[in-house]
Amino acid sequence: VFTVDALVEGVHFDRRFTPPDAIGHRALAVNLSDLAAMGAAPRLALLSFALPSDLLLPDFDAMVAALSSLACRHRLHVAGGNLTRSPGPLMIDVTLVGTVKPRQALTRSGARAGDEIYVTGSIGGAAAGLQMLRADTGTSQPPQVRLKADTTVSRYLYPEPRVRVGLLLARNRAASACVDLSDGLADGAWRLAEASSVGITIDAGSLPVDAEARECFEGAGKDPILEAITGGDDYELLFAVRPRLRGRLNAVIRAGGVPVTRIGVCSDNGSVVLRRGGDARSAGAPILTPMPHGYTHFR
Amino acid sequence: VFTVDALVEGVHFDRRFTPPDAIGHRALAVNLSDLAAMGAAPRLALLSFALPSDLLLPDFDAMVAALSSLACRHRLHVAGGNLTRSPGPLMIDVTLVGTVKPRQALTRSGARAGDEIYVTGSIGGAAAGLQMLRADTGTSQPPQVRLKADTTVSRYLYPEPRVRVGLLLARNRAASACVDLSDGLADGAWRLAEASSVGITIDAGSLPVDAEARECFEGAGKDPILEAITGGDDYELLFAVRPRLRGRLNAVIRAGGVPVTRIGVCSDNGSVVLRRGGDARSAGAPILTPMPHGYTHFR
């Protein structure tokens, strides 16, 4: 499995509130998450840096150290790369090589109507953290220490790719389709649905919205569910499981060490919707609304 | 064999005089040249583009078409990649995967004292072409048609990586060390000498300086030899051959379809020098001068 992804200053991160070690960590984490979504074991990395002249050497060192540390934890060998000047933004391109047995590789296209939809960990944390960092930029100084201790902020700055769960899903052949949530759960649901030619109904009440993020969104007068599913940078895995293979999933959950939540089901009507209400807690019939679309890279 | 290299606008090319198809061609050619220097056969490519908002769609299409056309000629499969916005320069990162038998792979470190130094094709053409393009920018309009017909200009805009010669050198085990001339022959000689822990003496009179480039440099009142060996972007191969294996080299030359010129020899004194005069044509003893260093990426 080969994957390449770029982190571009001013598009994917803001150097005013993203410390160098977080830049390095994230550049690798987003790529590891792509391997995780295919159930592949990380093997080799190639790095390509375009460095602006105002980047200080200690900051470059911190960036590379954080990247190397994450690589080391995943037994990933950084084989080489390229350094060049940039007359504009800092850019980091990471290419990863991973391995997976052909018949075990996870794709986005294997889901069928009736499959259940699951998500790892929690969602919305990174988006809430990014909002906090943005709100704090240019105000009271120095915010770094306080903010870095915040859980949602560190969810944004130092995401943990779900490499182990991806590997287990592939080896146990538990998932029929899988995608990682780089651009939010809503976007991931659309991609999985489109690739598999199925509809997906997500039950809002089941979504594992990060508790701190929920507070943060509610405090800002926003709908926590909408914020959590459209906010990017979660790097959780969204996957489909055939109901009769739930036993395999349970084995993955026992070995994976990460919470997994059932949040919806695949349908044969082709529409991707969010379902609210209609459960024991709320009176009346459920309300189905079209799933919002995620981040648009080009307009 | 894995390789990654970046082309950054404002560092590696200037969009004012580099047409989109040349940008696409060069982005792949510089990477193919890296595979050629290791004697590897091209297999897979991953592309990563960071696109500024003022790049027009037809220009993007022309860029990709030229890249695809070069890939096709080398039977290279473009497997995928990434697209992102750039708030600054246009950047193209290309990762290539190639294959070579482990014992046949060419490296920079195998040269020994007594090995002879060869170079493919001719040098200086791309540097002369770049000078012409630069001199022409902002003057009479439209220069593109006239300039693109010029041999040195097209050497700069559309370099032909020496993939076939690299493959043949590896398969015939003809070369003890090899490097490609992305930053000029002087730089390549230094890199080969340092990696192999040998000295190198290059004979100025033997250098295959492009005839048109020589005229162009002399017309500008510059030393054609110095310009040709310090000018980059030639993408020729510089390699070392043991004298007793010259027969293998001859087989490569017969099958390669590219001129190969003997230009020097490896020594055991550790110094990299340019030798002028001392031959039949010039009177007096030869003059040895230290080889200049090439392009400095960071100061």
CSV table of N, CA and C in Angstrom, one decimal, chain A residues 233-294:
chain,number,residue,atom,x,y,z
A,233,ASP,N,-10.2,16.5,11.1
A,233,ASP,CA,-9.0,16.2,11.9
A,233,ASP,C,-9.2,15.2,13.0
A,234,ASP,N,-10.3,14.4,13.0
A,234,ASP,CA,-10.5,13.5,14.1
A,234,ASP,C,-9.6,12.2,13.9
A,235,TYR,N,-9.4,11.8,12.7
A,235,TYR,CA,-8.5,10.6,12.4
A,235,TYR,C,-9.0,9.4,13.1
A,236,GLU,N,-10.3,9.3,13.3
A,236,GLU,CA,-10.9,8.0,13.7
A,236,GLU,C,-11.2,7.2,12.5
A,237,LEU,N,-11.5,5.9,12.7
A,237,LEU,CA,-11.9,5.0,11.6
A,237,LEU,C,-13.5,4.9,11.6
A,238,LEU,N,-14.1,5.0,10.5
A,238,LEU,CA,-15.5,4.7,10.3
A,238,LEU,C,-15.6,3.5,9.4
A,239,PHE,N,-16.3,2.4,9.9
A,239,PHE,CA,-16.3,1.2,9.1
A,239,PHE,C,-17.6,0.5,9.2
A,240,ALA,N,-17.8,-0.4,8.3
A,240,ALA,CA,-19.1,-1.2,8.2
A,240,ALA,C,-18.8,-2.6,8.5
A,241,VAL,N,-19.7,-3.3,9.2
A,241,VAL,CA,-19.6,-4.7,9.6
A,241,VAL,C,-20.9,-5.4,9.3
A,242,ARG,N,-20.7,-6.6,8.7
A,242,ARG,CA,-21.9,-7.4,8.5
A,242,ARG,C,-22.4,-7.9,9.8
A,243,PRO,N,-23.8,-7.8,10.0
A,243,PRO,CA,-24.3,-8.2,11.4
A,243,PRO,C,-23.9,-9.6,11.8
A,244,ARG,N,-23.8,-10.6,10.9
A,244,ARG,CA,-23.4,-11.9,11.3
A,244,ARG,C,-21.9,-12.0,11.7
A,245,LEU,N,-21.1,-11.0,11.4
A,245,LEU,CA,-19.7,-11.0,11.7
A,245,LEU,C,-19.4,-10.2,13.0
A,246,ARG,N,-20.4,-9.9,13.7
A,246,ARG,CA,-20.2,-9.1,14.9
A,246,ARG,C,-19.3,-9.7,15.9
A,247,GLY,N,-19.2,-11.1,15.9
A,247,GLY,CA,-18.3,-11.8,16.8
A,247,GLY,C,-16.8,-11.4,16.5
A,248,ARG,N,-16.5,-11.3,15.2
A,248,ARG,CA,-15.2,-10.9,14.8
A,248,ARG,C,-14.9,-9.5,15.3
A,249,LEU,N,-15.9,-8.6,15.2
A,249,LEU,CA,-15.7,-7.3,15.7
A,249,LEU,C,-15.4,-7.2,17.2
A,250,ASN,N,-16.1,-8.1,17.9
A,250,ASN,CA,-15.9,-8.1,19.3
A,250,ASN,C,-14.5,-8.5,19.7
A,251,ALA,N,-13.9,-9.5,18.9
A,251,ALA,CA,-12.5,-9.9,19.1
A,251,ALA,C,-11.6,-8.7,18.8
A,252,VAL,N,-11.9,-7.9,17.8
A,252,VAL,CA,-11.1,-6.7,17.5
A,252,VAL,C,-11.1,-5.7,18.7
A,253,ILE,N,-12.4,-5.5,19.2
A,253,ILE,CA,-12.6,-4.5,20.3
A,253,ILE,C,-11.8,-5.0,21.5
A,254,ARG,N,-11.8,-6.2,21.8
A,254,ARG,CA,-11.1,-6.8,23.0
A,254,ARG,C,-9.6,-6.5,22.9
A,255,ALA,N,-9.1,-6.7,21.6
A,255,ALA,CA,-7.6,-6.6,21.5
A,255,ALA,C,-7.2,-5.2,21.1
A,256,GLY,N,-8.1,-4.3,20.7
A,256,GLY,CA,-7.8,-3.0,20.1
A,256,GLY,C,-7.4,-2.0,21.1
A,257,GLY,N,-8.1,-2.0,22.3
A,257,GLY,CA,-7.8,-1.0,23.3
A,257,GLY,C,-8.4,0.3,23.0
A,258,VAL,N,-9.3,0.4,22.1
A,258,VAL,CA,-9.9,1.7,21.7
A,258,VAL,C,-11.4,1.5,21.7
A,259,PRO,N,-12.2,2.4,22.3
A,259,PRO,CA,-13.7,2.3,22.2
A,259,PRO,C,-14.2,2.3,20.8
A,260,VAL,N,-15.2,1.5,20.6
A,260,VAL,CA,-15.8,1.4,19.2
A,260,VAL,C,-17.3,1.5,19.5
A,261,THR,N,-18.0,2.4,18.7
A,261,THR,CA,-19.4,2.6,18.9
A,261,THR,C,-20.2,2.4,17.7
A,262,ARG,N,-21.3,1.7,17.8
A,262,ARG,CA,-22.2,1.5,16.7
A,262,ARG,C,-23.1,2.7,16.5
A,263,ILE,N,-23.0,3.3,15.3
A,263,ILE,CA,-23.7,4.6,15.1
A,263,ILE,C,-24.7,4.6,14.0
A,264,GLY,N,-24.9,3.5,13.3
A,264,GLY,CA,-25.8,3.6,12.1
A,264,GLY,C,-25.8,2.3,11.3
A,265,VAL,N,-26.5,2.4,10.2
A,265,VAL,CA,-26.7,1.2,9.4
A,265,VAL,C,-26.7,1.6,7.9
A,266,CYS,N,-26.3,0.6,7.1
A,266,CYS,CA,-26.3,0.9,5.6
A,266,CYS,C,-27.7,0.5,5.1
A,267,SER,N,-28.2,1.2,4.1
A,267,SER,CA,-29.5,1.0,3.5
A,267,SER,C,-29.4,0.8,2.0
A,268,ASP,N,-30.5,0.4,1.4
A,268,ASP,CA,-30.4,0.2,-0.1
A,268,ASP,C,-31.1,1.4,-0.8
A,269,ASN,N,-31.4,2.5,-0.1
A,269,ASN,CA,-32.1,3.6,-0.8
A,269,ASN,C,-31.1,4.7,-1.2
A,270,GLY,N,-29.8,4.5,-1.1
A,270,GLY,CA,-28.8,5.4,-1.6
A,270,GLY,C,-28.7,6.8,-1.0
A,271,SER,N,-29.5,7.1,0.0
A,271,SER,CA,-29.4,8.4,0.7
A,271,SER,C,-28.6,8.3,2.0
A,272,VAL,N,-27.8,9.4,2.2
A,272,VAL,CA,-27.0,9.4,3.4
A,272,VAL,C,-27.6,10.5,4.3
A,273,VAL,N,-28.2,10.0,5.5
A,273,VAL,CA,-29.0,10.9,6.3
A,273,VAL,C,-28.6,10.8,7.8
A,274,LEU,N,-28.9,11.8,8.5
A,274,LEU,CA,-28.8,11.9,9.9
A,274,LEU,C,-30.1,11.7,10.6
A,275,ARG,N,-30.3,10.8,11.5
A,275,ARG,CA,-31.5,10.6,12.1
A,275,ARG,C,-31.5,11.1,13.6
A,276,ARG,N,-32.5,11.9,13.9
A,276,ARG,CA,-32.5,12.5,15.2
A,276,ARG,C,-33.9,12.1,15.9
A,277,GLY,N,-33.8,11.9,17.2
A,277,GLY,CA,-35.0,11.6,17.9
A,277,GLY,C,-35.6,10.2,17.6
A,278,GLY,N,-36.8,10.0,18.0
A,278,GLY,CA,-37.5,8.7,17.8
A,278,GLY,C,-37.0,7.6,18.7
A,279,ASP,N,-36.2,7.9,19.7
A,279,ASP,CA,-35.8,6.9,20.6
A,279,ASP,C,-36.5,7.1,21.9
A,280,ALA,N,-36.1,6.3,22.9
A,280,ALA,CA,-36.8,6.3,24.2
A,280,ALA,C,-36.9,7.6,24.9
A,281,ARG,N,-35.7,8.4,24.7
A,281,ARG,CA,-35.6,9.7,25.4
A,281,ARG,C,-36.5,10.8,24.8
A,282,SER,N,-36.7,10.7,23.5
A,282,SER,CA,-37.4,11.8,22.9
A,282,SER,C,-38.8,11.4,22.4
A,283,ALA,N,-39.8,12.2,22.6
A,283,ALA,CA,-41.1,11.9,22.1
A,283,ALA,C,-41.2,12.1,20.6
A,284,GLY,N,-42.2,11.5,19.9
A,284,GLY,CA,-42.5,11.8,18.5
A,284,GLY,C,-41.6,10.9,17.6
A,285,ALA,N,-41.9,11.1,16.3
A,285,ALA,CA,-41.2,10.3,15.3
A,285,ALA,C,-39.8,10.9,15.0
A,286,PRO,N,-38.9,10.0,14.6
A,286,PRO,CA,-37.6,10.5,14.2
A,286,PRO,C,-37.6,11.5,13.1
A,287,ILE,N,-36.6,12.4,13.0
A,287,ILE,CA,-36.5,13.3,11.9
A,287,ILE,C,-35.2,13.0,11.2
A,288,LEU,N,-35.4,12.8,9.8
A,288,LEU,CA,-34.2,12.4,9.0
A,288,LEU,C,-33.8,13.7,8.2
A,289,THR,N,-32.6,14.1,8.3
A,289,THR,CA,-32.1,15.2,7.5
A,289,THR,C,-30.9,14.7,6.6
A,290,PRO,N,-30.7,15.3,5.4
A,290,PRO,CA,-29.6,14.9,4.6
A,290,PRO,C,-28.3,15.2,5.4
A,291,MET,N,-27.4,14.2,5.2
A,291,MET,CA,-26.0,14.4,5.9
A,291,MET,C,-25.3,15.6,5.2
A,292,PRO,N,-24.8,16.6,6.0
A,292,PRO,CA,-24.1,17.7,5.4
A,292,PRO,C,-22.8,17.2,4.7
A,293,HIS,N,-22.4,17.9,3.7
A,293,HIS,CA,-21.1,17.6,3.1
A,293,HIS,C,-19.9,18.2,3.9
A,294,GLY,N,-18.8,17.6,3.7
A,294,GLY,CA,-17.6,18.0,4.5
A,294,GLY,C,-16.8,19.2,3.8
